[in-house]
Amino acid sequence: MIKAFEVELDKLRTRIIKMGSLVDEQVEYAFRALNEWNVAMAHLVMERDSKVDKLDFKIEKQCQRIFALQQPVARDLRLIMAALQINSDLERMGDLAFNVARSVEPLLPARKFIERLELTQITDAVHTMVRHTIDSFINNDPEMAFTIMRSDIRVDQYEQRIGRQIVDMMKQEPEFIEAGALLIVQLRNMERLADHATNIAEDVIFFTEAKIIRNRFDQDEYKDLQRDLYTEMETDTDEERDDS
């Protein structure tokens, strides 16, 4: 019974990693399609969205099955609870990547305006957050997860600055108004991708450290968490030295 339970947990973890890798690719291809005006790549992202949905369904059903047939406790329980939340966030990230990809063709006629903007700043920052948050789960790395949470502030700043640039351009170039409105929506989708990456980082900290982030905007809570994480790192390092 115990061995069967461990097999189920390993399978669940493997599926989450597979889901994360797939979503990471979807985000990467969606951003490349937008930055390079690659309509074919945008269509590829949209076609592969069904794979994300199917994997989401499998993971959700597996979590339900584990809850129904087993009685997970402590770390195992946290893993399953975190897996459910991470899976939900990854599915939403897949939807947001789909939305970005779908906008590429309608935005193409406004290419000359959009290329004046520095969209790669926000797309690079968001994709880095997505990739690192998945790595933090794979490696059980709460320190990386904490760093990702802090990165969300920079994405918010990019969104605000580029959003203002788009509005200014819409005022100066009436023919850009429709495309500009659509691009502002995509900026919001990018910011939401970063929010979901931050959610996953919080779930990694919950799973690995049994700590709940109650308010990500509370600076004091951030400082307390950072202090706890680095204290634990120093303790682990000291123990490794003693063992050697």
mmCIF file of C-alpha atoms in Angstrom:
data_model
loop_
_atom_site.group_PDB
_atom_site.id
_atom_site.type_symbol
_atom_site.label_atom_id
_atom_site.label_comp_id
_atom_site.label_asym_id
_atom_site.label_seq_id
_atom_site.Cartn_x
_atom_site.Cartn_y
_atom_site.Cartn_z
ATOM 1 C CA MET A 1 0.000 0.000 0.000
ATOM 2 C CA ILE A 2 2.791 2.416 0.955
ATOM 3 C CA LYS A 3 4.729 1.611 -2.224
ATOM 4 C CA ALA A 4 1.626 2.141 -4.371
ATOM 5 C CA PHE A 5 1.072 5.510 -2.674
ATOM 6 C CA GLU A 6 4.669 6.548 -3.369
ATOM 7 C CA VAL A 7 4.258 5.544 -7.018
ATOM 8 C CA GLU A 8 1.138 7.724 -7.241
ATOM 9 C CA LEU A 9 2.988 10.695 -5.743
ATOM 10 C CA ASP A 10 5.913 10.226 -8.137
ATOM 11 C CA LYS A 11 3.504 10.080 -11.062
ATOM 12 C CA LEU A 12 1.762 13.222 -9.846
ATOM 13 C CA ARG A 13 5.034 15.081 -9.495
ATOM 14 C CA THR A 14 6.138 13.928 -12.962
ATOM 15 C CA ARG A 15 2.896 15.151 -14.495
ATOM 16 C CA ILE A 16 3.210 18.544 -12.812
ATOM 17 C CA ILE A 17 6.742 18.874 -14.209
ATOM 18 C CA LYS A 18 5.492 17.853 -17.670
ATOM 19 C CA MET A 19 2.675 20.398 -17.409
ATOM 20 C CA GLY A 20 5.131 23.073 -16.316
ATOM 21 C CA SER A 21 7.483 22.345 -19.228
ATOM 22 C CA LEU A 22 4.607 22.473 -21.698
ATOM 23 C CA VAL A 23 3.316 25.790 -20.340
ATOM 24 C CA ASP A 24 6.854 27.202 -20.315
ATOM 25 C CA GLU A 25 7.106 26.404 -24.023
ATOM 26 C CA GLN A 26 3.679 27.885 -24.707
ATOM 27 C CA VAL A 27 4.677 31.158 -23.036
ATOM 28 C CA GLU A 28 8.043 31.226 -24.819
ATOM 29 C CA TYR A 29 6.487 30.588 -28.250
ATOM 30 C CA ALA A 30 3.669 33.087 -27.682
ATOM 31 C CA PHE A 31 6.157 35.828 -26.781
ATOM 32 C CA ARG A 32 8.450 34.942 -29.676
ATOM 33 C CA ALA A 33 5.488 35.002 -32.038
ATOM 34 C CA LEU A 34 4.601 38.505 -30.855
ATOM 35 C CA ASN A 35 8.128 39.904 -30.830
ATOM 36 C CA GLU A 36 9.091 38.325 -34.173
ATOM 37 C CA TRP A 37 5.658 38.665 -35.859
ATOM 38 C CA ASN A 38 5.637 34.932 -36.478
ATOM 39 C CA VAL A 39 2.000 34.093 -37.264
ATOM 40 C CA ALA A 40 2.790 30.413 -37.838
ATOM 41 C CA MET A 41 4.272 30.111 -34.354
ATOM 42 C CA ALA A 42 1.226 31.879 -32.908
ATOM 43 C CA HIS A 43 -1.023 29.293 -34.572
ATOM 44 C CA LEU A 44 1.154 26.503 -33.132
ATOM 45 C CA VAL A 45 0.588 27.856 -29.610
ATOM 46 C CA MET A 46 -3.169 27.954 -30.184
ATOM 47 C CA GLU A 47 -3.214 24.417 -31.597
ATOM 48 C CA ARG A 48 -1.287 23.019 -28.618
ATOM 49 C CA ASP A 49 -3.576 24.607 -26.025
ATOM 50 C CA SER A 50 -5.707 21.459 -25.948
ATOM 51 C CA LYS A 51 -2.677 19.510 -24.670
ATOM 52 C CA VAL A 52 -2.511 21.797 -21.653
ATOM 53 C CA ASP A 53 -6.218 21.300 -20.970
ATOM 54 C CA LYS A 54 -5.950 17.492 -21.209
ATOM 55 C CA LEU A 55 -2.998 17.352 -18.839
ATOM 56 C CA ASP A 56 -4.789 19.687 -16.437
ATOM 57 C CA PHE A 57 -7.734 17.270 -16.347
ATOM 58 C CA LYS A 58 -5.472 14.252 -15.707
ATOM 59 C CA ILE A 59 -3.658 15.952 -12.825
ATOM 60 C CA GLU A 60 -6.872 17.113 -11.188
ATOM 61 C CA LYS A 61 -8.386 13.635 -11.409
ATOM 62 C CA GLN A 62 -5.221 12.050 -10.022
ATOM 63 C CA CYS A 63 -5.249 14.381 -7.009
ATOM 64 C CA GLN A 64 -8.889 13.536 -6.376
ATOM 65 C CA ARG A 65 -8.085 9.824 -6.614
ATOM 66 C CA ILE A 66 -5.226 10.102 -4.113
ATOM 67 C CA PHE A 67 -7.452 11.959 -1.651
ATOM 68 C CA ALA A 68 -10.199 9.364 -2.065
ATOM 69 C CA LEU A 69 -8.045 6.253 -1.712
ATOM 70 C CA GLN A 70 -5.244 7.377 0.600
ATOM 71 C CA GLN A 71 -4.909 9.447 3.755
ATOM 72 C CA PRO A 72 -1.958 11.728 3.021
ATOM 73 C CA VAL A 73 -0.486 13.663 5.938
ATOM 74 C CA ALA A 74 2.267 16.221 6.569
ATOM 75 C CA ARG A 75 4.610 16.723 3.582
ATOM 76 C CA ASP A 76 2.656 14.352 1.312
ATOM 77 C CA LEU A 77 -0.544 16.247 2.027
ATOM 78 C CA ARG A 78 1.181 19.543 1.315
ATOM 79 C CA LEU A 79 2.486 18.176 -1.985
ATOM 80 C CA ILE A 80 -0.999 17.207 -3.144
ATOM 81 C CA MET A 81 -2.531 20.492 -2.009
ATOM 82 C CA ALA A 82 0.265 22.431 -3.721
ATOM 83 C CA ALA A 83 -0.077 20.283 -6.865
ATOM 84 C CA LEU A 84 -3.760 21.172 -7.161
ATOM 85 C CA GLN A 85 -3.028 24.884 -6.882
ATOM 86 C CA ILE A 86 0.021 24.753 -9.169
ATOM 87 C CA ASN A 87 -1.924 22.804 -11.774
ATOM 88 C CA SER A 88 -4.709 25.394 -11.706
ATOM 89 C CA ASP A 89 -2.221 28.255 -12.123
ATOM 90 C CA LEU A 90 -0.420 26.471 -14.959
ATOM 91 C CA GLU A 91 -3.701 25.905 -16.788
ATOM 92 C CA ARG A 92 -4.532 29.606 -16.505
ATOM 93 C CA MET A 93 -1.020 30.468 -17.734
ATOM 94 C CA GLY A 94 -1.646 28.274 -20.752
ATOM 95 C CA ASP A 95 -4.861 30.208 -21.444
ATOM 96 C CA LEU A 96 -3.009 33.522 -21.164
ATOM 97 C CA ALA A 97 -0.294 32.326 -23.566
ATOM 98 C CA PHE A 98 -3.100 31.367 -25.973
ATOM 99 C CA ASN A 99 -4.547 34.884 -25.673
ATOM 100 C CA VAL A 100 -1.184 36.503 -26.447
ATOM 101 C CA ALA A 101 -0.675 34.213 -29.444
ATOM 102 C CA ARG A 102 -4.179 34.937 -30.754
ATOM 103 C CA SER A 103 -3.435 38.677 -30.741
ATOM 104 C CA VAL A 104 -0.403 38.427 -33.049
ATOM 105 C CA GLU A 105 -2.283 38.414 -36.354
ATOM 106 C CA PRO A 106 -4.704 41.257 -35.448
ATOM 107 C CA LEU A 107 -1.752 43.354 -34.225
ATOM 108 C CA LEU A 108 0.340 42.775 -37.349
ATOM 109 C CA PRO A 109 -1.017 45.816 -39.284
ATOM 110 C CA ALA A 110 0.174 48.050 -36.411
ATOM 111 C CA ARG A 111 3.676 46.576 -36.436
ATOM 112 C CA LYS A 112 5.386 49.905 -37.252
ATOM 113 C CA PHE A 113 3.931 51.446 -34.088
ATOM 114 C CA ILE A 114 4.453 48.486 -31.775
ATOM 115 C CA GLU A 115 8.107 48.123 -32.726
ATOM 116 C CA ARG A 116 8.749 51.547 -31.173
ATOM 117 C CA LEU A 117 7.912 50.023 -27.802
ATOM 118 C CA GLU A 118 10.258 47.903 -25.684
ATOM 119 C CA LEU A 119 7.954 44.910 -25.324
ATOM 120 C CA THR A 120 10.883 42.532 -24.926
ATOM 121 C CA GLN A 121 11.540 44.037 -21.496
ATOM 122 C CA ILE A 122 8.300 42.691 -20.084
ATOM 123 C CA THR A 123 8.188 39.493 -22.152
ATOM 124 C CA ASP A 124 11.739 38.534 -21.102
ATOM 125 C CA ALA A 125 11.018 39.318 -17.443
ATOM 126 C CA VAL A 126 7.768 37.345 -17.416
ATOM 127 C CA HIS A 127 9.217 34.339 -19.227
ATOM 128 C CA THR A 128 12.143 34.257 -16.803
ATOM 129 C CA MET A 129 9.682 34.207 -13.900
ATOM 130 C CA VAL A 130 7.692 31.374 -15.504
ATOM 131 C CA ARG A 131 10.778 29.266 -16.176
ATOM 132 C CA HIS A 132 12.326 29.844 -12.756
ATOM 133 C CA THR A 133 9.107 29.132 -10.889
ATOM 134 C CA ILE A 134 8.908 25.732 -12.586
ATOM 135 C CA ASP A 135 12.571 25.110 -11.756
ATOM 136 C CA SER A 136 11.881 26.000 -8.118
ATOM 137 C CA PHE A 137 9.254 23.239 -7.986
ATOM 138 C CA ILE A 138 11.462 20.692 -9.746
ATOM 139 C CA ASN A 139 14.383 21.411 -7.393
ATOM 140 C CA ASN A 140 12.329 21.980 -4.207
ATOM 141 C CA ASP A 141 14.031 25.368 -3.991
ATOM 142 C CA PRO A 142 12.262 27.865 -1.698
ATOM 143 C CA GLU A 143 15.070 30.438 -2.075
ATOM 144 C CA MET A 144 14.488 30.594 -5.834
ATOM 145 C CA ALA A 145 10.750 30.790 -5.205
ATOM 146 C CA PHE A 146 11.306 33.757 -2.902
ATOM 147 C CA THR A 147 13.379 35.526 -5.574
ATOM 148 C CA ILE A 148 10.581 34.997 -8.104
ATOM 149 C CA MET A 149 8.069 36.612 -5.772
ATOM 150 C CA ARG A 150 10.257 39.707 -5.572
ATOM 151 C CA SER A 151 10.574 39.828 -9.382
ATOM 152 C CA ASP A 152 6.844 40.450 -9.745
ATOM 153 C CA ILE A 153 7.383 44.077 -8.706
ATOM 154 C CA ARG A 154 9.599 44.701 -11.746
ATOM 155 C CA VAL A 155 6.985 43.245 -14.110
ATOM 156 C CA ASP A 156 4.355 45.572 -12.624
ATOM 157 C CA GLN A 157 6.663 48.516 -13.296
ATOM 158 C CA TYR A 158 7.206 47.439 -16.912
ATOM 159 C CA GLU A 159 3.462 47.071 -17.434
ATOM 160 C CA GLN A 160 2.757 50.555 -16.096
ATOM 161 C CA ARG A 161 5.514 52.241 -18.091
ATOM 162 C CA ILE A 162 4.762 50.519 -21.411
ATOM 163 C CA GLY A 163 1.042 51.045 -20.831
ATOM 164 C CA ARG A 164 1.615 54.800 -20.540
ATOM 165 C CA GLN A 165 3.706 54.740 -23.723
ATOM 166 C CA ILE A 166 0.875 52.982 -25.576
ATOM 167 C CA VAL A 167 -1.700 55.515 -24.391
ATOM 168 C CA ASP A 168 0.542 58.404 -25.464
ATOM 169 C CA MET A 169 1.000 56.809 -28.871
ATOM 170 C CA MET A 170 -2.765 56.310 -29.229
ATOM 171 C CA LYS A 171 -3.248 60.045 -28.611
ATOM 172 C CA GLN A 172 -0.685 60.958 -31.253
ATOM 173 C CA GLU A 173 -1.615 58.288 -33.825
ATOM 174 C CA PRO A 174 -5.412 57.812 -34.170
ATOM 175 C CA GLU A 175 -4.928 54.846 -36.517
ATOM 176 C CA PHE A 176 -3.174 53.021 -33.652
ATOM 177 C CA ILE A 177 -6.129 53.303 -31.252
ATOM 178 C CA GLU A 178 -7.710 49.914 -31.976
ATOM 179 C CA ALA A 179 -4.400 48.023 -31.954
ATOM 180 C CA GLY A 180 -3.273 49.984 -28.912
ATOM 181 C CA ALA A 181 -6.346 48.919 -26.959
ATOM 182 C CA LEU A 182 -5.673 45.286 -27.882
ATOM 183 C CA LEU A 183 -2.021 45.610 -26.911
ATOM 184 C CA ILE A 184 -2.967 47.011 -23.489
ATOM 185 C CA VAL A 185 -5.062 43.872 -22.963
ATOM 186 C CA GLN A 186 -2.026 41.737 -23.837
ATOM 187 C CA LEU A 187 0.109 43.721 -21.394
ATOM 188 C CA ARG A 188 -2.437 42.851 -18.743
ATOM 189 C CA ASN A 189 -2.234 39.175 -19.779
ATOM 190 C CA MET A 190 1.549 39.304 -19.364
ATOM 191 C CA GLU A 191 1.200 40.832 -15.909
ATOM 192 C CA ARG A 192 -1.275 38.113 -14.972
ATOM 193 C CA LEU A 193 1.191 35.478 -16.152
ATOM 194 C CA ALA A 194 3.677 36.939 -13.664
ATOM 195 C CA ASP A 195 0.994 36.844 -10.946
ATOM 196 C CA HIS A 196 0.360 33.145 -11.588
ATOM 197 C CA ALA A 197 4.108 32.461 -11.511
ATOM 198 C CA THR A 198 4.177 34.210 -8.125
ATOM 199 C CA ASN A 199 1.277 32.033 -6.953
ATOM 200 C CA ILE A 200 3.271 28.927 -7.842
ATOM 201 C CA ALA A 201 6.318 30.289 -6.019
ATOM 202 C CA GLU A 202 4.144 30.697 -2.918
ATOM 203 C CA ASP A 203 2.951 27.090 -3.319
ATOM 204 C CA VAL A 204 6.562 25.886 -3.532
ATOM 205 C CA ILE A 205 7.332 27.665 -0.257
ATOM 206 C CA PHE A 206 4.205 26.131 1.293
ATOM 207 C CA PHE A 207 5.209 22.635 0.151
ATOM 208 C CA THR A 208 8.890 22.834 1.081
ATOM 209 C CA GLU A 209 8.772 25.021 4.206
ATOM 210 C CA ALA A 210 5.174 24.630 5.455
ATOM 211 C CA LYS A 211 4.842 28.425 5.376
ATOM 212 C CA ILE A 212 1.795 30.294 4.064
ATOM 213 C CA ILE A 213 2.186 33.715 2.444
ATOM 214 C CA ARG A 214 -0.862 35.590 3.662
ATOM 215 C CA ASN A 215 -0.172 38.908 1.971
ATOM 216 C CA ARG A 216 2.452 39.154 -0.766
ATOM 217 C CA PHE A 217 2.311 42.960 -0.558
ATOM 218 C CA ASP A 218 3.243 43.035 3.133
ATOM 219 C CA GLN A 219 6.914 44.065 3.253
ATOM 220 C CA ASP A 220 7.312 42.946 6.865
ATOM 221 C CA GLU A 221 6.073 39.473 5.974
ATOM 222 C CA TYR A 222 8.570 39.357 3.105
ATOM 223 C CA LYS A 223 11.406 40.290 5.465
ATOM 224 C CA ASP A 224 10.361 37.656 8.022
ATOM 225 C CA LEU A 225 10.185 34.993 5.313
ATOM 226 C CA GLN A 226 13.570 35.981 3.898
ATOM 227 C CA ARG A 227 15.128 35.838 7.371
ATOM 228 C CA ASP A 228 13.624 32.391 8.057
ATOM 229 C CA LEU A 229 14.773 30.988 4.718
ATOM 230 C CA TYR A 230 18.352 32.200 5.072
ATOM 231 C CA THR A 231 18.512 31.050 8.689
ATOM 232 C CA GLU A 232 17.503 27.557 7.567
ATOM 233 C CA MET A 233 20.091 27.676 4.759
ATOM 234 C CA GLU A 234 22.841 28.508 7.249
ATOM 235 C CA THR A 235 21.675 25.730 9.590
ATOM 236 C CA ASP A 236 21.723 23.182 6.749
ATOM 237 C CA THR A 237 25.230 24.322 5.741
ATOM 238 C CA ASP A 238 26.506 23.978 9.308
ATOM 239 C CA GLU A 239 25.046 20.470 9.572
ATOM 240 C CA GLU A 240 26.708 19.434 6.316
ATOM 241 C CA ARG A 241 30.062 20.675 7.632
ATOM 242 C CA ASP A 242 29.600 18.729 10.873
ATOM 243 C CA ASP A 243 28.759 15.546 8.931
ATOM 244 C CA SER A 244 31.900 15.902 6.835
#
